[in-house]
Amino acid sequence: MWSLIIILLISYFLGSIPGALWSSKVLHGVDIRNYGSHNPGATNAFRVVGWQAGVLASVVDFGKGVLAAGVVASQIRIDPIPNLSVFGWETATLVGLLAGVVAVLGHMFPVFANFEGGKGVNTAAGMLFALTPVTIGITLAVFAVVLISSRYVSLASLTAAVAFPTLVAIRRYLFGAALDPSLLVFGILLALAIIAAHQSNIRRLLNGTESQISSFEPAQGMLGRGEL
């Protein structure tokens, strides 16, 4: 039990590292919470201060999920959780998922940024990449296609969130891939959480008022005011 608690605590603090907020401040001296959507996530960093801070934030956020689920969860020894075999689940996969989910919660409610964080999509992607790289690779391809064709980051994120558990089910039950069933359960729960976190984006998409990514340059309004 103590090993699991230590894993979850480390994962939370990893997830709490505010990549977009810190990268924007270091590279441009800008607090992105004061501009754009006011969200301290990678998408707002792209919109407000440009691609350098956006890419750095995305890498940091993705890496938090990879480290929590793929490194922290595997390096601290934990005894097998009883009765998991009834569901066909493996302890290692479940612990990795728990660590990753806590990292996502840390990203959404970071102790290093007054508990005001992003929506956790990049960190969730990193978590799932550590556990099933092929499935998340296909999911990221879906994300890229939707983003390039629509230029809506929110729509791409929502589509990818639904695509992941769908792909897990297809690969496991149609093609016999050796995927732990817990990935499907957590994938569904994660998709629901991401959809819930994007309620405002969904409303704007339906109303036609959602912001698109039209450039990788900093927002012209800020440049014009000499704020970068």
mmCIF file of C-alpha atoms in Angstrom:
data_model
loop_
_atom_site.group_PDB
_atom_site.id
_atom_site.type_symbol
_atom_site.label_atom_id
_atom_site.label_comp_id
_atom_site.label_asym_id
_atom_site.label_seq_id
_atom_site.Cartn_x
_atom_site.Cartn_y
_atom_site.Cartn_z
ATOM 1 C CA MET A 1 0.000 0.000 0.000
ATOM 2 C CA TRP A 2 2.771 2.450 0.908
ATOM 3 C CA SER A 3 4.515 1.761 -2.394
ATOM 4 C CA LEU A 4 1.339 2.646 -4.280
ATOM 5 C CA ILE A 5 0.906 5.841 -2.241
ATOM 6 C CA ILE A 6 4.495 6.871 -3.030
ATOM 7 C CA ILE A 7 3.929 6.197 -6.752
ATOM 8 C CA LEU A 8 0.767 8.292 -6.773
ATOM 9 C CA LEU A 9 2.359 11.183 -4.847
ATOM 10 C CA ILE A 10 5.354 11.339 -7.197
ATOM 11 C CA SER A 11 3.021 11.134 -10.184
ATOM 12 C CA TYR A 12 0.892 14.002 -8.880
ATOM 13 C CA PHE A 13 3.888 16.285 -8.384
ATOM 14 C CA LEU A 14 5.195 15.359 -11.840
ATOM 15 C CA GLY A 15 1.818 16.193 -13.326
ATOM 16 C CA SER A 16 1.759 19.496 -11.465
ATOM 17 C CA ILE A 17 4.710 20.883 -13.439
ATOM 18 C CA PRO A 18 3.011 23.669 -15.475
ATOM 19 C CA GLY A 19 4.848 23.285 -18.771
ATOM 20 C CA ALA A 20 2.906 25.879 -20.753
ATOM 21 C CA LEU A 21 2.922 28.467 -17.984
ATOM 22 C CA TRP A 22 6.645 28.182 -17.270
ATOM 23 C CA SER A 23 7.748 27.911 -20.917
ATOM 24 C CA SER A 24 5.756 31.034 -21.843
ATOM 25 C CA LYS A 25 7.233 32.975 -18.946
ATOM 26 C CA VAL A 26 10.803 31.821 -19.606
ATOM 27 C CA LEU A 27 10.755 32.322 -23.393
ATOM 28 C CA HIS A 28 8.548 35.425 -23.611
ATOM 29 C CA GLY A 29 7.975 36.767 -20.107
ATOM 30 C CA VAL A 30 4.213 36.311 -20.558
ATOM 31 C CA ASP A 31 1.682 34.807 -18.174
ATOM 32 C CA ILE A 32 -0.661 33.128 -20.663
ATOM 33 C CA ARG A 33 -3.388 32.997 -18.032
ATOM 34 C CA ASN A 34 -3.961 36.678 -18.803
ATOM 35 C CA TYR A 35 -4.492 36.202 -22.559
ATOM 36 C CA GLY A 36 -6.329 34.110 -25.112
ATOM 37 C CA SER A 37 -8.554 31.523 -23.469
ATOM 38 C CA HIS A 38 -6.773 32.187 -20.122
ATOM 39 C CA ASN A 39 -6.096 28.444 -19.900
ATOM 40 C CA PRO A 40 -2.519 27.563 -18.794
ATOM 41 C CA GLY A 41 -2.231 24.773 -21.331
ATOM 42 C CA ALA A 42 -0.199 24.090 -24.466
ATOM 43 C CA THR A 43 -3.003 25.109 -26.850
ATOM 44 C CA ASN A 44 -3.224 28.588 -25.359
ATOM 45 C CA ALA A 45 0.579 28.840 -25.417
ATOM 46 C CA PHE A 46 0.496 28.160 -29.180
ATOM 47 C CA ARG A 47 -2.169 30.830 -29.674
ATOM 48 C CA VAL A 48 -0.665 33.503 -27.451
ATOM 49 C CA VAL A 49 3.136 33.261 -27.686
ATOM 50 C CA GLY A 50 3.799 31.020 -30.670
ATOM 51 C CA TRP A 51 5.118 27.622 -31.571
ATOM 52 C CA GLN A 52 8.331 27.546 -29.497
ATOM 53 C CA ALA A 53 6.561 27.750 -26.152
ATOM 54 C CA GLY A 54 3.680 25.623 -27.468
ATOM 55 C CA VAL A 55 5.953 22.801 -28.601
ATOM 56 C CA LEU A 56 8.008 22.925 -25.400
ATOM 57 C CA ALA A 57 4.840 22.834 -23.312
ATOM 58 C CA SER A 58 3.486 19.899 -25.322
ATOM 59 C CA VAL A 59 6.722 17.934 -24.885
ATOM 60 C CA VAL A 60 6.790 18.621 -21.136
ATOM 61 C CA ASP A 61 3.117 17.708 -20.692
ATOM 62 C CA PHE A 62 3.467 14.531 -22.783
ATOM 63 C CA GLY A 63 6.637 13.592 -20.902
ATOM 64 C CA LYS A 64 4.881 13.897 -17.539
ATOM 65 C CA GLY A 65 2.476 11.145 -18.539
ATOM 66 C CA VAL A 66 5.270 8.941 -19.906
ATOM 67 C CA LEU A 67 7.360 9.314 -16.763
ATOM 68 C CA ALA A 68 4.466 8.685 -14.387
ATOM 69 C CA ALA A 69 3.025 5.618 -16.124
ATOM 70 C CA GLY A 70 6.179 4.210 -17.703
ATOM 71 C CA VAL A 71 8.962 5.008 -15.251
ATOM 72 C CA VAL A 72 7.675 5.859 -11.770
ATOM 73 C CA ALA A 73 5.080 3.063 -11.808
ATOM 74 C CA SER A 74 7.621 0.469 -12.928
ATOM 75 C CA GLN A 75 10.615 1.459 -10.801
ATOM 76 C CA ILE A 76 8.931 1.232 -7.402
ATOM 77 C CA ARG A 77 8.185 -2.370 -6.462
ATOM 78 C CA ILE A 78 4.572 -3.145 -5.621
ATOM 79 C CA ASP A 79 3.017 -6.460 -4.644
ATOM 80 C CA PRO A 80 0.418 -7.955 -6.988
ATOM 81 C CA ILE A 81 -3.058 -6.603 -6.312
ATOM 82 C CA PRO A 82 -5.339 -9.506 -5.309
ATOM 83 C CA ASN A 83 -8.378 -10.574 -7.346
ATOM 84 C CA LEU A 84 -7.372 -8.649 -10.493
ATOM 85 C CA SER A 85 -7.110 -11.919 -12.410
ATOM 86 C CA VAL A 86 -10.886 -12.257 -12.147
ATOM 87 C CA PHE A 87 -11.134 -9.377 -14.632
ATOM 88 C CA GLY A 88 -8.079 -10.436 -16.628
ATOM 89 C CA TRP A 89 -6.218 -7.327 -15.492
ATOM 90 C CA GLU A 90 -2.498 -7.123 -14.703
ATOM 91 C CA THR A 91 -1.138 -5.291 -11.670
ATOM 92 C CA ALA A 92 1.624 -3.530 -13.637
ATOM 93 C CA THR A 93 -0.806 -2.107 -16.195
ATOM 94 C CA LEU A 94 -3.310 -1.022 -13.551
ATOM 95 C CA VAL A 95 -0.633 0.715 -11.466
ATOM 96 C CA GLY A 96 0.660 2.458 -14.599
ATOM 97 C CA LEU A 97 -2.847 3.661 -15.382
ATOM 98 C CA LEU A 98 -3.413 4.889 -11.828
ATOM 99 C CA ALA A 99 -0.089 6.749 -11.866
ATOM 100 C CA GLY A 100 -0.934 8.290 -15.228
ATOM 101 C CA VAL A 101 -4.420 9.340 -14.153
ATOM 102 C CA VAL A 102 -2.996 11.012 -11.042
ATOM 103 C CA ALA A 103 -0.450 12.814 -13.250
ATOM 104 C CA VAL A 104 -3.355 14.064 -15.392
ATOM 105 C CA LEU A 105 -5.121 15.273 -12.232
ATOM 106 C CA GLY A 106 -1.888 16.989 -11.227
ATOM 107 C CA HIS A 107 -1.837 18.723 -14.615
ATOM 108 C CA MET A 108 -5.447 19.837 -14.223
ATOM 109 C CA PHE A 109 -5.028 20.911 -10.578
ATOM 110 C CA PRO A 110 -1.307 21.712 -10.190
ATOM 111 C CA VAL A 111 0.067 22.516 -6.763
ATOM 112 C CA PHE A 112 2.741 24.675 -8.458
ATOM 113 C CA ALA A 113 0.175 26.931 -10.181
ATOM 114 C CA ASN A 114 -2.533 27.578 -7.595
ATOM 115 C CA PHE A 115 -4.410 24.434 -8.688
ATOM 116 C CA GLU A 116 -5.340 26.103 -11.991
ATOM 117 C CA GLY A 117 -4.164 23.863 -14.816
ATOM 118 C CA GLY A 118 -4.837 22.698 -18.339
ATOM 119 C CA LYS A 119 -7.189 20.024 -19.588
ATOM 120 C CA GLY A 120 -4.737 17.110 -19.476
ATOM 121 C CA VAL A 121 -4.926 15.818 -23.047
ATOM 122 C CA ASN A 122 -1.148 15.797 -23.689
ATOM 123 C CA THR A 123 -0.408 14.214 -20.318
ATOM 124 C CA ALA A 124 -3.062 11.563 -20.908
ATOM 125 C CA ALA A 125 -1.513 10.842 -24.303
ATOM 126 C CA GLY A 126 1.893 10.404 -22.670
ATOM 127 C CA MET A 127 0.452 8.029 -20.079
ATOM 128 C CA LEU A 128 -1.166 5.866 -22.742
ATOM 129 C CA PHE A 129 1.932 5.977 -24.970
ATOM 130 C CA ALA A 130 3.931 4.444 -22.121
ATOM 131 C CA LEU A 131 1.410 1.587 -21.835
ATOM 132 C CA THR A 132 0.378 0.944 -25.444
ATOM 133 C CA PRO A 133 2.544 2.877 -27.932
ATOM 134 C CA VAL A 134 0.992 1.367 -31.079
ATOM 135 C CA THR A 135 -2.570 2.268 -30.090
ATOM 136 C CA ILE A 136 -1.676 5.787 -29.018
ATOM 137 C CA GLY A 137 0.423 6.201 -32.169
ATOM 138 C CA ILE A 138 -2.669 5.559 -34.289
ATOM 139 C CA THR A 139 -4.690 7.835 -32.008
ATOM 140 C CA LEU A 140 -2.159 10.649 -32.463
ATOM 141 C CA ALA A 141 -2.415 10.173 -36.225
ATOM 142 C CA VAL A 142 -6.188 10.634 -35.918
ATOM 143 C CA PHE A 143 -5.554 13.764 -33.835
ATOM 144 C CA ALA A 144 -3.184 15.159 -36.475
ATOM 145 C CA VAL A 145 -5.585 14.505 -39.365
ATOM 146 C CA VAL A 146 -8.493 16.213 -37.587
ATOM 147 C CA LEU A 147 -6.300 19.134 -36.483
ATOM 148 C CA ILE A 148 -4.840 19.731 -39.944
ATOM 149 C CA SER A 149 -8.212 19.427 -41.679
ATOM 150 C CA SER A 150 -10.250 21.479 -39.186
ATOM 151 C CA ARG A 151 -7.634 23.609 -37.367
ATOM 152 C CA TYR A 152 -9.618 23.076 -34.163
ATOM 153 C CA VAL A 153 -7.389 21.713 -31.381
ATOM 154 C CA SER A 154 -10.428 21.015 -29.207
ATOM 155 C CA LEU A 155 -12.165 18.987 -31.922
ATOM 156 C CA ALA A 156 -8.975 17.013 -32.566
ATOM 157 C CA SER A 157 -8.609 16.328 -28.831
ATOM 158 C CA LEU A 158 -12.215 15.165 -28.492
ATOM 159 C CA THR A 159 -11.946 12.935 -31.558
ATOM 160 C CA ALA A 160 -8.727 11.374 -30.275
ATOM 161 C CA ALA A 161 -10.281 10.815 -26.845
ATOM 162 C CA VAL A 162 -13.070 8.758 -28.412
ATOM 163 C CA ALA A 163 -10.731 7.063 -30.889
ATOM 164 C CA PHE A 164 -8.445 5.570 -28.224
ATOM 165 C CA PRO A 165 -10.880 3.190 -26.449
ATOM 166 C CA THR A 166 -12.408 2.358 -29.840
ATOM 167 C CA LEU A 167 -8.993 1.339 -31.163
ATOM 168 C CA VAL A 168 -8.226 -0.666 -28.003
ATOM 169 C CA ALA A 169 -11.473 -2.616 -28.466
ATOM 170 C CA ILE A 170 -10.806 -3.214 -32.180
ATOM 171 C CA ARG A 171 -7.205 -4.305 -31.659
ATOM 172 C CA ARG A 172 -8.007 -6.591 -28.714
ATOM 173 C CA TYR A 173 -11.290 -8.197 -29.731
ATOM 174 C CA LEU A 174 -11.038 -8.192 -33.526
ATOM 175 C CA PHE A 175 -7.296 -8.640 -34.069
ATOM 176 C CA GLY A 176 -6.330 -10.439 -30.847
ATOM 177 C CA ALA A 177 -3.728 -7.903 -29.659
ATOM 178 C CA ALA A 178 -2.375 -8.591 -26.177
ATOM 179 C CA LEU A 179 -3.903 -5.528 -24.551
ATOM 180 C CA ASP A 180 -4.950 -5.503 -20.919
ATOM 181 C CA PRO A 181 -8.751 -5.059 -20.616
ATOM 182 C CA SER A 182 -8.142 -2.333 -18.027
ATOM 183 C CA LEU A 183 -6.917 -0.126 -20.877
ATOM 184 C CA LEU A 184 -10.398 -0.223 -22.415
ATOM 185 C CA VAL A 185 -12.130 0.624 -19.139
ATOM 186 C CA PHE A 186 -9.760 3.490 -18.347
ATOM 187 C CA GLY A 187 -9.852 4.653 -21.958
ATOM 188 C CA ILE A 188 -13.624 5.027 -21.764
ATOM 189 C CA LEU A 189 -13.454 6.829 -18.411
ATOM 190 C CA LEU A 190 -10.698 9.105 -19.692
ATOM 191 C CA ALA A 191 -12.691 9.922 -22.825
ATOM 192 C CA LEU A 192 -15.672 10.885 -20.672
ATOM 193 C CA ALA A 193 -13.443 13.053 -18.469
ATOM 194 C CA ILE A 194 -11.919 14.834 -21.473
ATOM 195 C CA ILE A 195 -15.371 15.420 -22.965
ATOM 196 C CA ALA A 196 -16.542 16.852 -19.631
ATOM 197 C CA ALA A 197 -13.477 19.126 -19.469
ATOM 198 C CA HIS A 198 -14.221 20.418 -22.980
ATOM 199 C CA GLN A 199 -17.864 21.379 -22.406
ATOM 200 C CA SER A 200 -17.192 25.050 -23.124
ATOM 201 C CA ASN A 201 -15.271 24.108 -26.278
ATOM 202 C CA ILE A 202 -18.130 21.892 -27.443
ATOM 203 C CA ARG A 203 -20.576 24.755 -27.008
ATOM 204 C CA ARG A 204 -18.317 27.074 -29.010
ATOM 205 C CA LEU A 205 -17.874 24.445 -31.725
ATOM 206 C CA LEU A 206 -21.647 24.089 -32.025
ATOM 207 C CA ASN A 207 -22.061 27.879 -32.071
ATOM 208 C CA GLY A 208 -19.261 28.373 -34.589
ATOM 209 C CA THR A 209 -17.255 30.573 -32.218
ATOM 210 C CA GLU A 210 -14.407 28.216 -31.304
ATOM 211 C CA SER A 211 -10.915 29.596 -32.037
ATOM 212 C CA GLN A 212 -8.857 27.903 -34.743
ATOM 213 C CA ILE A 213 -5.121 27.528 -35.025
ATOM 214 C CA SER A 214 -4.382 29.709 -38.044
ATOM 215 C CA SER A 215 -0.721 30.499 -37.425
ATOM 216 C CA PHE A 216 2.240 29.332 -35.422
ATOM 217 C CA GLU A 217 3.253 32.934 -34.766
ATOM 218 C CA PRO A 218 2.422 34.834 -31.543
ATOM 219 C CA ALA A 219 -0.934 36.571 -31.446
ATOM 220 C CA GLN A 220 -0.687 39.782 -33.474
ATOM 221 C CA GLY A 221 -2.653 41.757 -30.902
ATOM 222 C CA MET A 222 0.002 41.144 -28.294
ATOM 223 C CA LEU A 223 2.786 41.916 -30.733
ATOM 224 C CA GLY A 224 1.097 45.172 -31.612
ATOM 225 C CA ARG A 225 0.914 46.173 -27.969
ATOM 226 C CA GLY A 226 4.573 45.325 -27.478
ATOM 227 C CA GLU A 227 3.772 42.721 -24.847
ATOM 228 C CA LEU A 228 6.087 40.015 -26.136
#
